[in-house]
Amino acid sequence: MRRQPFYLIPRALSAYPLEGAQAVGNLAWASAFELWDSSGTRRALVPAAEALSEKLYAYWPAQDEADRRTYGEVLRQRFSSPRTSVAGLDLDRPRIMGVVNVTPDSFSDGGDRFDSGRAVADGLAMIEAGADLIDVGGESTRPGAAPVPVDEELRRVLSVVKALAEQGARVSIDTRRAAVMAEAAAAGAAMLNDVTALSGDPQSLSVAAESGLPVVLMHMQGEPQSMQAAPQYDHVSLDVFDYLADRIAACEEAGIPRHRLIVDPGIGFGKTLDHNLRLLADLALLHAIGCAVLLGVSRKSFIAKVDGPSEAKQRLPGSLAAMLNGIRQGVQIVRVHDVAETRQALAVWCCMDVSVLP
Ligand code: 7PM
């Protein structure tokens, strides 16, 4: 049995409000919804006006009339509630998060000295190229990656976070460790980004609450070392939705208000190709959680599985295509390695939005 009485997956998405369309987040409108019930069965595809009206309840047994009505009202509010700003960034348009990995593949001499000066320079170049945020990570979470000791992770990231923050950059720290979150916040980080959605360290919920910073809660099934062995889901989009909804509830209980939380489906984190493609097709479902949505598809291996073998740096066209699929579904933040190319793709995509044309 699933956790929600029903699920409405937004369909027929557009960048402007057609008659009867329902806002899904603040950057997209849905003119139809696919209805799924709590057993994970697809029930119908209906116009938005019908999906968010009393007619919706015709699809569910009478005995939970009150639950349906309450949940229907909750869903309407969650879809429509304003997504204002995070880390001082107004979410009135898609925002770019540039990735700075301070991990062995970024080591200049391949030894155990990494080049923090180069990491800072890369971050500043990304800001110049149009990044609104810089995500700094010291522990590779690629499939098969071994954990990095905390003090090694701190040694890698703190000087980079501090230097970038001092230059006025909005820095996000990509870590699952409470100690790294606390130190990075003290060094000037403006956002926490946790691939374990604050479940990977017993202290991280309290540290995140204490920090006052916005937090990206990402879905991952299993651990990086083994997550790609045999990913299993009943229905991947509904399962990821339920997990993120549970993590939001845990954060609210720990004193982190919903408006400081951002959700992320975790493409590539314990998912097969089919799971990743289904999540990308159903992304707009996540707006029903009522938080901003972040998407990370940049250079990920699903692109090579779709188009044929390629090195990470040869996956820019696929990265841009998957990123724009997210933008069409109202995603507010995209996590990318290629900032200038992403900025140009977004500029062209957004300028054809009829709501801005004269
Ligand atoms: C496989 C390939 C796994 C690449 C991980 C990666 C995300 C992230 C990373 C993401 C958020 C990489 C990533 N991916 N944080 N950190 N969302 N919030 O880019 O999708 O190397 S690591």
mmCIF file of C-alpha atoms in Angstrom, residues 3 15 25 61 63 79 96 98 128 149 151 153 160 187 202 238-239 253-254 259 266 294-295 305 330 343:
data_model
loop_
_atom_site.group_PDB
_atom_site.id
_atom_site.type_symbol
_atom_site.label_atom_id
_atom_site.label_comp_id
_atom_site.label_asym_id
_atom_site.label_seq_id
_atom_site.Cartn_x
_atom_site.Cartn_y
_atom_site.Cartn_z
ATOM 1 C CA ARG A 3 1.481 6.339 1.447
ATOM 2 C CA ALA A 15 4.973 27.653 -19.641
ATOM 3 C CA GLY A 25 5.215 24.904 -9.003
ATOM 4 C CA PRO A 61 -14.130 4.225 -2.897
ATOM 5 C CA GLN A 63 -15.310 5.067 2.559
ATOM 6 C CA PHE A 79 0.965 22.444 -6.402
ATOM 7 C CA ILE A 96 21.968 27.075 -12.729
ATOM 8 C CA GLY A 98 27.633 24.616 -11.420
ATOM 9 C CA GLU A 128 31.318 34.313 -14.857
ATOM 10 C CA PRO A 149 37.284 9.743 5.625
ATOM 11 C CA ASP A 151 38.879 14.675 7.804
ATOM 12 C CA GLU A 153 36.673 15.406 2.917
ATOM 13 C CA VAL A 160 37.389 25.957 -1.573
ATOM 14 C CA ALA A 187 32.969 28.811 6.150
ATOM 15 C CA PRO A 202 22.444 10.784 12.718
ATOM 16 C CA LEU A 238 5.594 7.008 -6.883
ATOM 17 C CA ASP A 239 8.261 5.343 -4.693
ATOM 18 C CA GLU A 253 9.714 17.505 12.642
ATOM 19 C CA ALA A 254 13.369 18.519 13.119
ATOM 20 C CA HIS A 259 10.140 26.568 2.262
ATOM 21 C CA GLY A 266 18.532 11.535 -7.782
ATOM 22 C CA LEU A 294 16.398 20.394 -8.453
ATOM 23 C CA LEU A 295 17.510 18.118 -11.311
ATOM 24 C CA LYS A 305 22.913 3.944 -22.387
ATOM 25 C CA GLY A 330 8.834 23.357 -14.186
ATOM 26 C CA ARG A 343 23.044 29.157 -19.938
#
